[in-house]
Amino acid sequence: MALVTLEEILRSTRKEKYAVGSFNAANHSMAEAILSVSEELGLPVILGLAEVQFRYVDLERFVPYLRQRIEGMATPVALHLDHGLSLETVYRGLDLGFSSVMIDASSFPYEENVALTRQVVRRARSYGASVEAELGQVGGGEGNLEQGTEADAAGYTDPSQARDFVENTGIDALAVSIGTVHGPFKGKPRLDLERLAEIRSLVEVPLVLHGGSGLSEDDFRRAVACGISKINVFTETSLGAAGALRELLAKGTPLGYPDLTTAAEKRIRDIVRGQLRVFGTPALKSV
Ligand code: 13P
């Protein structure tokens, strides 16, 4: 059975210095593209679905479909609820069968973030599921393609608070703010790697980098070297697929719907394949 928890899929990342890619799938076609690369390369992957993306699917049918698809795979896959914004959403995700959930209470005052996250950890344990939470603010907004966002250092994660947060909540993975944004960047990304290394030295659990779209290969490699274990990507696959459709439609040749989805899935596969190679999973040595 390939379905694993976030804790399991990230367990060796720190010691072996690699990151697992976490790609959000807002529909069946995106999910198939992402999972097929995991099968093709024989590599673990995290398949995410964020609360803001629930509007694209019938969640009660989509999650069981994904579980069944993943259980038939040979590679390990964690099925992750990304950015659950309330207890209600996260509990619904656990009932539906996500193997890990994120409670994002990062916009609340610190004590409230701790209290909500603790409640989620307690509940998730009875499902055998993992929990990710966020401290600090990663700017931007998923699905917001109108304009880029600049990273705001005022929202970066405080290293000593991160240690306190992990100890007080019992989470399995911590999302940190070190210079990325969700959605397109305004300006050039500049990661605060010193801060990341300090957080890494103070915190035992795997660290998560949100807002992976728009970073260079060099950014990824350095972030992994400084302790990132999970890298989240959505905008790049989403815009990439839309771009592939535009290019195809611009040719003006007769096209059917499957020609479009095939082109979009191919573009997503190319992006996911390239990024998994950069994130450096050890099994890649044989690929
Ligand atoms: P991007 O959309 O910027 O790649 O961020 C994805 C993400 O962090 C999902 O949680």
PDB file of C-alpha atoms in Angstrom, residues 55-214:
ATOM      1  CA  ARG A  55     -14.379  24.572  -5.050  1.00  0.00           C
ATOM      2  CA  TYR A  56     -13.032  22.715  -8.073  1.00  0.00           C
ATOM      3  CA  VAL A  57     -14.028  19.216  -6.941  1.00  0.00           C
ATOM      4  CA  ASP A  58     -16.693  17.181  -5.199  1.00  0.00           C
ATOM      5  CA  LEU A  59     -14.561  16.524  -2.132  1.00  0.00           C
ATOM      6  CA  GLU A  60     -16.632  13.596  -0.840  1.00  0.00           C
ATOM      7  CA  ARG A  61     -15.922  11.735  -4.109  1.00  0.00           C
ATOM      8  CA  PHE A  62     -12.503  13.124  -4.972  1.00  0.00           C
ATOM      9  CA  VAL A  63     -10.688  12.098  -1.783  1.00  0.00           C
ATOM     10  CA  PRO A  64     -11.827   8.428  -1.840  1.00  0.00           C
ATOM     11  CA  TYR A  65     -10.874   8.329  -5.537  1.00  0.00           C
ATOM     12  CA  LEU A  66      -7.383   9.624  -4.712  1.00  0.00           C
ATOM     13  CA  ARG A  67      -6.988   7.174  -1.824  1.00  0.00           C
ATOM     14  CA  GLN A  68      -7.889   4.258  -4.051  1.00  0.00           C
ATOM     15  CA  ARG A  69      -5.556   5.435  -6.833  1.00  0.00           C
ATOM     16  CA  ILE A  70      -2.684   5.907  -4.383  1.00  0.00           C
ATOM     17  CA  GLU A  71      -3.225   2.570  -2.645  1.00  0.00           C
ATOM     18  CA  GLY A  72      -2.621   0.856  -5.974  1.00  0.00           C
ATOM     19  CA  MET A  73       0.781   2.516  -6.427  1.00  0.00           C
ATOM     20  CA  ALA A  74       4.201   1.094  -5.582  1.00  0.00           C
ATOM     21  CA  THR A  75       5.747   4.449  -4.581  1.00  0.00           C
ATOM     22  CA  PRO A  76       4.991   6.115  -1.238  1.00  0.00           C
ATOM     23  CA  VAL A  77       2.491   8.981  -1.455  1.00  0.00           C
ATOM     24  CA  ALA A  78       1.105  11.168   1.334  1.00  0.00           C
ATOM     25  CA  LEU A  79      -2.367  12.608   0.725  1.00  0.00           C
ATOM     26  CA  HIS A  80      -2.241  16.008   2.345  1.00  0.00           C
ATOM     27  CA  LEU A  81      -4.882  18.604   3.181  1.00  0.00           C
ATOM     28  CA  ASP A  82      -3.054  21.883   2.533  1.00  0.00           C
ATOM     29  CA  HIS A  83      -3.904  25.114   4.387  1.00  0.00           C
ATOM     30  CA  GLY A  84      -6.921  23.967   6.374  1.00  0.00           C
ATOM     31  CA  LEU A  85      -8.157  27.282   7.733  1.00  0.00           C
ATOM     32  CA  SER A  86     -10.515  26.066  10.462  1.00  0.00           C
ATOM     33  CA  LEU A  87     -10.993  23.109  12.816  1.00  0.00           C
ATOM     34  CA  GLU A  88     -14.129  22.226  10.882  1.00  0.00           C
ATOM     35  CA  THR A  89     -12.225  21.868   7.592  1.00  0.00           C
ATOM     36  CA  VAL A  90      -9.383  19.895   9.125  1.00  0.00           C
ATOM     37  CA  TYR A  91     -11.742  17.504  10.951  1.00  0.00           C
ATOM     38  CA  ARG A  92     -13.661  17.008   7.706  1.00  0.00           C
ATOM     39  CA  GLY A  93     -10.369  16.187   6.005  1.00  0.00           C
ATOM     40  CA  LEU A  94      -9.503  13.607   8.647  1.00  0.00           C
ATOM     41  CA  ASP A  95     -12.949  11.995   8.293  1.00  0.00           C
ATOM     42  CA  LEU A  96     -12.510  11.858   4.516  1.00  0.00           C
ATOM     43  CA  GLY A  97      -9.173  10.054   4.791  1.00  0.00           C
ATOM     44  CA  PHE A  98      -6.328  12.506   4.195  1.00  0.00           C
ATOM     45  CA  SER A  99      -3.194  10.884   5.658  1.00  0.00           C
ATOM     46  CA  SER A 100      -1.980  14.270   6.804  1.00  0.00           C
ATOM     47  CA  VAL A 101      -3.521  17.669   7.421  1.00  0.00           C
ATOM     48  CA  MET A 102      -2.284  21.221   7.716  1.00  0.00           C
ATOM     49  CA  ILE A 103      -3.929  23.582  10.155  1.00  0.00           C
ATOM     50  CA  ASP A 104      -2.989  27.078   9.090  1.00  0.00           C
ATOM     51  CA  ALA A 105      -3.699  29.336  12.049  1.00  0.00           C
ATOM     52  CA  SER A 106      -0.679  31.510  11.244  1.00  0.00           C
ATOM     53  CA  SER A 107      -2.818  34.636  10.854  1.00  0.00           C
ATOM     54  CA  PHE A 108      -4.033  34.337  14.479  1.00  0.00           C
ATOM     55  CA  PRO A 109      -2.109  35.599  17.506  1.00  0.00           C
ATOM     56  CA  TYR A 110       0.613  33.168  18.623  1.00  0.00           C
ATOM     57  CA  GLU A 111      -1.257  31.690  21.627  1.00  0.00           C
ATOM     58  CA  GLU A 112      -4.311  31.021  19.474  1.00  0.00           C
ATOM     59  CA  ASN A 113      -2.183  29.373  16.792  1.00  0.00           C
ATOM     60  CA  VAL A 114      -0.716  27.085  19.486  1.00  0.00           C
ATOM     61  CA  ALA A 115      -4.141  26.265  20.969  1.00  0.00           C
ATOM     62  CA  LEU A 116      -5.788  25.444  17.616  1.00  0.00           C
ATOM     63  CA  THR A 117      -2.817  23.422  16.426  1.00  0.00           C
ATOM     64  CA  ARG A 118      -2.757  21.393  19.668  1.00  0.00           C
ATOM     65  CA  GLN A 119      -6.406  20.503  19.188  1.00  0.00           C
ATOM     66  CA  VAL A 120      -5.729  19.311  15.648  1.00  0.00           C
ATOM     67  CA  VAL A 121      -2.747  17.220  16.758  1.00  0.00           C
ATOM     68  CA  ARG A 122      -4.849  15.530  19.448  1.00  0.00           C
ATOM     69  CA  ARG A 123      -7.615  14.718  16.960  1.00  0.00           C
ATOM     70  CA  ALA A 124      -5.258  13.626  14.155  1.00  0.00           C
ATOM     71  CA  ARG A 125      -3.519  11.118  16.411  1.00  0.00           C
ATOM     72  CA  SER A 126      -6.729   9.103  16.734  1.00  0.00           C
ATOM     73  CA  TYR A 127      -6.782   8.805  12.909  1.00  0.00           C
ATOM     74  CA  GLY A 128      -3.078   7.938  12.643  1.00  0.00           C
ATOM     75  CA  ALA A 129      -2.653  11.092  10.528  1.00  0.00           C
ATOM     76  CA  SER A 130       0.188  13.642  10.563  1.00  0.00           C
ATOM     77  CA  VAL A 131      -0.109  17.378  11.196  1.00  0.00           C
ATOM     78  CA  GLU A 132       1.672  20.336   9.621  1.00  0.00           C
ATOM     79  CA  ALA A 133       1.253  23.868  11.003  1.00  0.00           C
ATOM     80  CA  GLU A 134       2.668  27.275  10.103  1.00  0.00           C
ATOM     81  CA  LEU A 135       4.423  29.934  12.106  1.00  0.00           C
ATOM     82  CA  GLY A 136       5.068  33.349  10.591  1.00  0.00           C
ATOM     83  CA  GLN A 137       3.333  34.661   7.491  1.00  0.00           C
ATOM     84  CA  VAL A 138       4.040  33.507   3.946  1.00  0.00           C
ATOM     85  CA  GLY A 139       2.614  36.342   1.842  1.00  0.00           C
ATOM     86  CA  GLY A 140       0.463  36.235  -1.278  1.00  0.00           C
ATOM     87  CA  GLY A 141      -2.495  33.972  -1.866  1.00  0.00           C
ATOM     88  CA  GLU A 142      -2.942  30.712  -3.685  1.00  0.00           C
ATOM     89  CA  GLY A 143      -4.886  31.102  -6.906  1.00  0.00           C
ATOM     90  CA  ASN A 144      -4.342  34.868  -6.890  1.00  0.00           C
ATOM     91  CA  LEU A 145      -2.807  35.460 -10.287  1.00  0.00           C
ATOM     92  CA  GLU A 146      -3.648  39.146 -10.615  1.00  0.00           C
ATOM     93  CA  GLN A 147      -0.354  40.536  -9.418  1.00  0.00           C
ATOM     94  CA  GLY A 148       2.827  39.310  -7.813  1.00  0.00           C
ATOM     95  CA  THR A 149       3.546  39.672  -4.105  1.00  0.00           C
ATOM     96  CA  GLU A 150       6.716  40.883  -2.418  1.00  0.00           C
ATOM     97  CA  ALA A 151       8.031  38.907   0.546  1.00  0.00           C
ATOM     98  CA  ASP A 152       7.689  40.886   3.778  1.00  0.00           C
ATOM     99  CA  ALA A 153      10.433  40.234   6.322  1.00  0.00           C
ATOM    100  CA  ALA A 154       8.120  41.402   9.124  1.00  0.00           C
ATOM    101  CA  GLY A 155       6.275  38.100   8.751  1.00  0.00           C
ATOM    102  CA  TYR A 156       9.321  35.823   8.783  1.00  0.00           C
ATOM    103  CA  THR A 157       9.392  33.000  11.329  1.00  0.00           C
ATOM    104  CA  ASP A 158      11.101  33.778  14.627  1.00  0.00           C
ATOM    105  CA  PRO A 159      13.549  30.908  15.357  1.00  0.00           C
ATOM    106  CA  SER A 160      13.154  30.747  19.141  1.00  0.00           C
ATOM    107  CA  GLN A 161       9.377  31.025  18.833  1.00  0.00           C
ATOM    108  CA  ALA A 162       9.534  28.143  16.338  1.00  0.00           C
ATOM    109  CA  ARG A 163      11.199  25.933  18.951  1.00  0.00           C
ATOM    110  CA  ASP A 164       8.557  26.862  21.498  1.00  0.00           C
ATOM    111  CA  PHE A 165       5.763  26.272  18.964  1.00  0.00           C
ATOM    112  CA  VAL A 166       6.939  22.786  18.018  1.00  0.00           C
ATOM    113  CA  GLU A 167       7.438  21.766  21.660  1.00  0.00           C
ATOM    114  CA  ASN A 168       4.022  23.067  22.674  1.00  0.00           C
ATOM    115  CA  THR A 169       2.013  21.618  19.815  1.00  0.00           C
ATOM    116  CA  GLY A 170       3.572  18.223  19.016  1.00  0.00           C
ATOM    117  CA  ILE A 171       3.287  18.774  15.234  1.00  0.00           C
ATOM    118  CA  ASP A 172       5.019  16.538  12.673  1.00  0.00           C
ATOM    119  CA  ALA A 173       6.183  19.300  10.284  1.00  0.00           C
ATOM    120  CA  LEU A 174       6.587  23.080  10.512  1.00  0.00           C
ATOM    121  CA  ALA A 175       5.948  25.506   7.646  1.00  0.00           C
ATOM    122  CA  VAL A 176       8.284  28.483   7.905  1.00  0.00           C
ATOM    123  CA  SER A 177       8.349  31.937   6.384  1.00  0.00           C
ATOM    124  CA  ILE A 178      11.829  32.789   5.057  1.00  0.00           C
ATOM    125  CA  GLY A 179      11.188  34.849   1.918  1.00  0.00           C
ATOM    126  CA  THR A 180       8.786  32.939  -0.326  1.00  0.00           C
ATOM    127  CA  VAL A 181       5.224  33.967  -1.233  1.00  0.00           C
ATOM    128  CA  HIS A 182       2.198  32.062  -2.479  1.00  0.00           C
ATOM    129  CA  GLY A 183       1.451  32.783  -6.129  1.00  0.00           C
ATOM    130  CA  PRO A 184       3.697  34.817  -8.437  1.00  0.00           C
ATOM    131  CA  PHE A 185       6.574  36.843  -6.958  1.00  0.00           C
ATOM    132  CA  LYS A 186       6.978  40.578  -7.328  1.00  0.00           C
ATOM    133  CA  GLY A 187      10.698  41.136  -7.758  1.00  0.00           C
ATOM    134  CA  LYS A 188      13.332  38.487  -7.278  1.00  0.00           C
ATOM    135  CA  PRO A 189      13.024  35.956  -4.454  1.00  0.00           C
ATOM    136  CA  ARG A 190      15.722  36.268  -1.759  1.00  0.00           C
ATOM    137  CA  LEU A 191      15.615  33.489   0.799  1.00  0.00           C
ATOM    138  CA  ASP A 192      16.756  34.185   4.363  1.00  0.00           C
ATOM    139  CA  LEU A 193      18.902  31.057   4.625  1.00  0.00           C
ATOM    140  CA  GLU A 194      20.619  32.121   7.840  1.00  0.00           C
ATOM    141  CA  ARG A 195      17.256  32.266   9.544  1.00  0.00           C
ATOM    142  CA  LEU A 196      16.374  28.888   8.064  1.00  0.00           C
ATOM    143  CA  ALA A 197      19.591  27.317   9.354  1.00  0.00           C
ATOM    144  CA  GLU A 198      18.942  28.764  12.800  1.00  0.00           C
ATOM    145  CA  ILE A 199      15.400  27.382  12.876  1.00  0.00           C
ATOM    146  CA  ARG A 200      16.765  24.031  11.702  1.00  0.00           C
ATOM    147  CA  SER A 201      19.265  23.952  14.565  1.00  0.00           C
ATOM    148  CA  LEU A 202      16.535  24.615  17.143  1.00  0.00           C
ATOM    149  CA  VAL A 203      13.692  22.442  15.852  1.00  0.00           C
ATOM    150  CA  GLU A 204      13.553  18.653  15.512  1.00  0.00           C
ATOM    151  CA  VAL A 205      10.648  18.209  13.060  1.00  0.00           C
ATOM    152  CA  PRO A 206      10.937  18.503   9.241  1.00  0.00           C
ATOM    153  CA  LEU A 207      10.617  22.048   7.858  1.00  0.00           C
ATOM    154  CA  VAL A 208       8.327  22.997   4.977  1.00  0.00           C
ATOM    155  CA  LEU A 209       8.838  25.654   2.304  1.00  0.00           C
ATOM    156  CA  HIS A 210       5.560  27.021   0.935  1.00  0.00           C
ATOM    157  CA  GLY A 211       5.429  29.112  -2.223  1.00  0.00           C
ATOM    158  CA  GLY A 212       7.947  27.063  -4.212  1.00  0.00           C
ATOM    159  CA  SER A 213       6.894  28.523  -7.591  1.00  0.00           C
ATOM    160  CA  GLY A 214       9.329  31.030  -9.053  1.00  0.00           C
TER     161      GLY A 214
END
